[in-house]
Amino acid sequence: MTFEPRYVVQALPFLIRGARLTLEVSLFAIALGLVVGVLLTIIRQSRIKPLEAAASIYISLMRGTPLFIQILIVYFGLSEIGVDLPRFLAGVIALSLNSGAYITEMIRGGLTAIPPGQRDAAKALGMPNRYLWGHILLPQVLFLIMPPLTIEFTGLLKASALLSVIGVVELTRTSQEIIIGTFRPVELWLTAATFYFVMCFVLGAVARRFERVAAAYRA
Amino acid sequence: MKFDLSVITSNWQLFARGFGVTLVYCGVSSILGLCLGLVVALARLSRSVWLRGPAVGFVELIRDTPFLVQVFVIFFVVPASGLTISATTAGIAALTLYGGAYFSESIRGAILSVPRGQTDAAHAAGMSHVLAMRRIVFPQMMAYLIPPLTNQLIGLVKDSSVLSIITVPELTMATQRVLGTTFAPIEAFSMAALLYWVLTACLAALMGRLEHHTPTHRAARQTTAFLTVADR
Amino acid sequence: MADTVYRRASPKSAIISIENLHKRFGPLHVLRGINLEVAPGEKICVVGPSGSGKSTLLRCVNFLEEPSDGRVFLDGRPMGFIEEPGGRRRRDSEANINRMRARVGMVFQNFNLWTHMTVVRNVVEAPIYVKGLAREKAYTLAEKLLARVGLSDKVHAYPSQLSGGQQQRVAIARALAMEPEIILFDEPTSALDPELVGEVLEVMRDLARDGMTMLVVTHEMGFAADVADRIIFMDHGVIVEESPPEVFFQRPKSERATQFLAKLSSRAPV
Ligand SMILES: Nc1ncnc2c1ncn2[C@@H]1O[C@H](COP(=O)(O)OP(=O)(O)OP(=O)(O)O)[C@@H](O)[C@H]1O
Ligand SMILES: [Mg+2]
């Protein structure tokens, strides 16, 4: 079997649309994941023991089991309890529930990188906790975690390929559907891989740029 | 909705067999992947562009594409070049390449973490390059290597579930087989998740013990605590 | 200033009054029964060797550290604890602690300016969000205070763009913006290059002339001699000596203070 470029050309508009959906689903997932991550962080700082324990178990489960299984559980679980969400949304939820567990660890790391004096200064002025977190700690943490967060985003971009299994027509699913019609796996898979590669490579460069800025800031 | 335990109890053999297959696949590919990773890491650290270039290219290629797509490329694209390839071979190959690329990054990082003065001192004491690597660098780098390697091994175990898509009969595939007869997805997938969880927890504990036996583990832990890349 | 008469504040009129304060960090007994009163307008300098508990004392005063035993009163009200019948005490609500902290300013050795905010935002942050001051008023106040510390041209700079001396002056403006009844200074010039120490001390002298109540931990003996009404000498978690500056620097009463001053002699003013 040879590589026939015309199949690539034919598929290109569809693949671009698929890639856009891949980007969209990942963007929504990282945004929602950030919310989950912040919530988990707050719970873990709450000093309410049962809540803290629940958060720890959640994080351990999310990090210790395959995302693939998590996606399937969310997908089937939602329909089982009668929630009929669009596949796209189910996918976003599954990804962000998982991502939140990783993001909260980044936030934890970022928090330890903030000098304790930043907290002291706020407390010494009588600043209540909500402002201490909202105005002092979280903004600094978000800045500090930009590099790993960008890498997390590429992680989600790659992970979103798994959403093809629950019928989200992102890049991978699009390729599969075209292959079913054309029987050209070689052209399609190599092109899809190239699409992913370009997106991740660019984001990787962005992450390195962030890392330099953050390093300069920390120094 | 209620949780039907009989789904699990009456199918435990399927789960057990799937678990076993997952263990074998992960074990074999981890070992092969570590060998590959070491070679790639050394190639990346070599002075020759001819070694460094392909090594960098390989790592970037693997790191910047989804594992699922890598599996499809190996399973569907490689045969087009005339090579016949079974699901087993494709699965092991995919996991090995994938693991190897990520492991090589940790290994390279660990080697670079050993302070330059340590090798200088070894050379000053008359050790050859190879001897310095073997006696000084490798033992010291273990402390830097184990934490990221643990994450990556866990990542490999979790990602092996993707192989079910090309019908490798591992745990996720077995779970789907259970699903075919019972149609109780929540019960079946929860059981699978639990088994993966046990496996990754054991792996983490095992690596933790190993780390404890390395001499300089305290020094290294501080440098790797922040900004380790999430691996899924 | 040097001829200020040594006086002890009466408990009732004291702004801060510290009674038998103890602080332990695990097995480490850092403060071992500190008693001190600070009257309105009084300037007290705390000196002593490293590790003697000076910072810990200041941090206990505004409850950044929770005292293990003893009490701190702010204007006659116990700080941070609620006394329950039966002699037990429990931590006051965070809101109450914050309300009291808002009345006590603090300037840190490492400035601790919030790195992600401009100079002026550092200054207006607490007046707006802690005191509920209107935005325009807060900004007007901030500009006035920044002018006072000589930083009108740095209003929109970020802390990282400032020298240490400039950062510390911003930190002082930040503390002043809350219109505190007392300001605690924890070695405000120790992290500065020698040539920048003067500009910060000048601002502090200006505050002292203005009648601000100040509790200053410092190694700047010249400053202490000029400005302080009283010198507190601490060692190993206790107040060893409490003297007016002319006594402390010329005829210290305690042996330990004599030794301490001898070690510092290269930097001592007399
Ligand atoms: N949070 C803490 N946990 C444990 N020990 C502490 C803590 N803070 C201070 N200490 C210990 O308490 C002792 C007194 O510390 P403190 O910072 O009050 O001394 P200091 O007089 O301010 O010294 P310096 O002149 O060096 O600033 C030291 O031995 C210090 O190690
Ligand atoms: Mg101190």
GROMACS .gro file of C-alpha atoms in nm, chain A residues 41-142:
model
  102
   41THR     CA    1  -0.732   2.281   4.720
   42ILE     CA    2  -0.982   2.469   4.933
   43ILE     CA    3  -1.127   2.144   5.065
   44ARG     CA    4  -0.781   2.019   5.152
   45GLN     CA    5  -0.711   2.338   5.347
   46SER     CA    6  -1.050   2.339   5.516
   47ARG     CA    7  -0.932   2.162   5.833
   48ILE     CA    8  -1.253   1.956   5.817
   49LYS     CA    9  -1.115   1.605   5.850
   50PRO     CA   10  -1.383   1.402   5.664
   51LEU     CA   11  -1.376   1.644   5.372
   52GLU     CA   12  -0.999   1.635   5.358
   53ALA     CA   13  -1.003   1.256   5.360
   54ALA     CA   14  -1.261   1.246   5.083
   55ALA     CA   15  -1.050   1.481   4.873
   56SER     CA   16  -0.743   1.265   4.924
   57ILE     CA   17  -0.926   0.951   4.819
   58TYR     CA   18  -1.068   1.130   4.517
   59ILE     CA   19  -0.725   1.247   4.411
   60SER     CA   20  -0.572   0.906   4.464
   61LEU     CA   21  -0.847   0.738   4.261
   62MET     CA   22  -0.824   0.987   3.979
   63ARG     CA   23  -0.449   0.951   3.959
   64GLY     CA   24  -0.439   0.579   4.019
   65THR     CA   25  -0.689   0.457   3.761
   66PRO     CA   26  -0.688   0.485   3.382
   67LEU     CA   27  -0.850   0.792   3.233
   68PHE     CA   28  -1.004   0.559   2.978
   69ILE     CA   29  -1.199   0.379   3.252
   70GLN     CA   30  -1.295   0.711   3.409
   71ILE     CA   31  -1.436   0.833   3.079
   72LEU     CA   32  -1.643   0.518   3.043
   73ILE     CA   33  -1.771   0.540   3.401
   74VAL     CA   34  -1.872   0.903   3.360
   75TYR     CA   35  -2.034   0.831   3.026
   76PHE     CA   36  -2.231   0.525   3.138
   77GLY     CA   37  -2.283   0.658   3.487
   78LEU     CA   38  -2.447   0.977   3.369
   79SER     CA   39  -2.689   0.791   3.147
   80GLU     CA   40  -2.758   0.537   3.421
   81ILE     CA   41  -2.868   0.805   3.667
   82GLY     CA   42  -3.082   0.950   3.390
   83VAL     CA   43  -2.871   1.251   3.304
   84ASP     CA   44  -2.865   1.273   2.928
   85LEU     CA   45  -2.577   1.502   2.847
   86PRO     CA   46  -2.437   1.568   2.502
   87ARG     CA   47  -2.128   1.352   2.442
   88PHE     CA   48  -1.912   1.661   2.420
   89LEU     CA   49  -2.016   1.769   2.767
   90ALA     CA   50  -1.976   1.423   2.914
   91GLY     CA   51  -1.626   1.422   2.766
   92VAL     CA   52  -1.541   1.761   2.912
   93ILE     CA   53  -1.665   1.653   3.254
   94ALA     CA   54  -1.465   1.330   3.250
   95LEU     CA   55  -1.147   1.508   3.144
   96SER     CA   56  -1.183   1.792   3.392
   97LEU     CA   57  -1.265   1.566   3.687
   98ASN     CA   58  -0.941   1.387   3.612
   99SER     CA   59  -0.741   1.698   3.539
  100GLY     CA   60  -0.854   1.868   3.861
  101ALA     CA   61  -0.677   1.600   4.062
  102TYR     CA   62  -0.350   1.682   3.889
  103ILE     CA   63  -0.404   2.056   3.898
  104THR     CA   64  -0.463   2.058   4.272
  105GLU     CA   65  -0.122   1.895   4.313
  106MET     CA   66   0.031   2.170   4.100
  107ILE     CA   67  -0.142   2.430   4.312
  108ARG     CA   68  -0.007   2.261   4.623
  109GLY     CA   69   0.342   2.280   4.477
  110GLY     CA   70   0.289   2.641   4.374
  111LEU     CA   71   0.170   2.732   4.721
  112THR     CA   72   0.486   2.600   4.879
  113ALA     CA   73   0.683   2.813   4.635
  114ILE     CA   74   0.519   3.131   4.763
  115PRO     CA   75   0.733   3.275   5.043
  116PRO     CA   76   0.550   3.262   5.379
  117GLY     CA   77   0.604   3.636   5.415
  118GLN     CA   78   0.337   3.699   5.152
  119ARG     CA   79   0.084   3.537   5.382
  120ASP     CA   80   0.224   3.706   5.693
  121ALA     CA   81   0.196   4.049   5.536
  122ALA     CA   82  -0.169   3.993   5.450
  123LYS     CA   83  -0.251   3.857   5.794
  124ALA     CA   84  -0.066   4.135   5.970
  125LEU     CA   85  -0.294   4.381   5.794
  126GLY     CA   86  -0.597   4.194   5.916
  127MET     CA   87  -0.690   4.055   5.578
  128PRO     CA   88  -0.965   3.792   5.598
  129ASN     CA   89  -0.903   3.449   5.447
  130ARG     CA   90  -1.116   3.503   5.139
  131TYR     CA   91  -0.903   3.799   5.031
  132LEU     CA   92  -0.583   3.631   5.137
  133TRP     CA   93  -0.670   3.349   4.897
  134GLY     CA   94  -0.848   3.547   4.629
  135HIS     CA   95  -0.612   3.843   4.606
  136ILE     CA   96  -0.275   3.722   4.729
  137LEU     CA   97  -0.225   3.346   4.707
  138LEU     CA   98  -0.427   3.223   4.411
  139PRO     CA   99  -0.314   3.495   4.166
  140GLN     CA  100   0.046   3.420   4.250
  141VAL     CA  101  -0.009   3.046   4.230
  142LEU     CA  102  -0.182   3.073   3.893
   0.00000   0.00000   0.00000
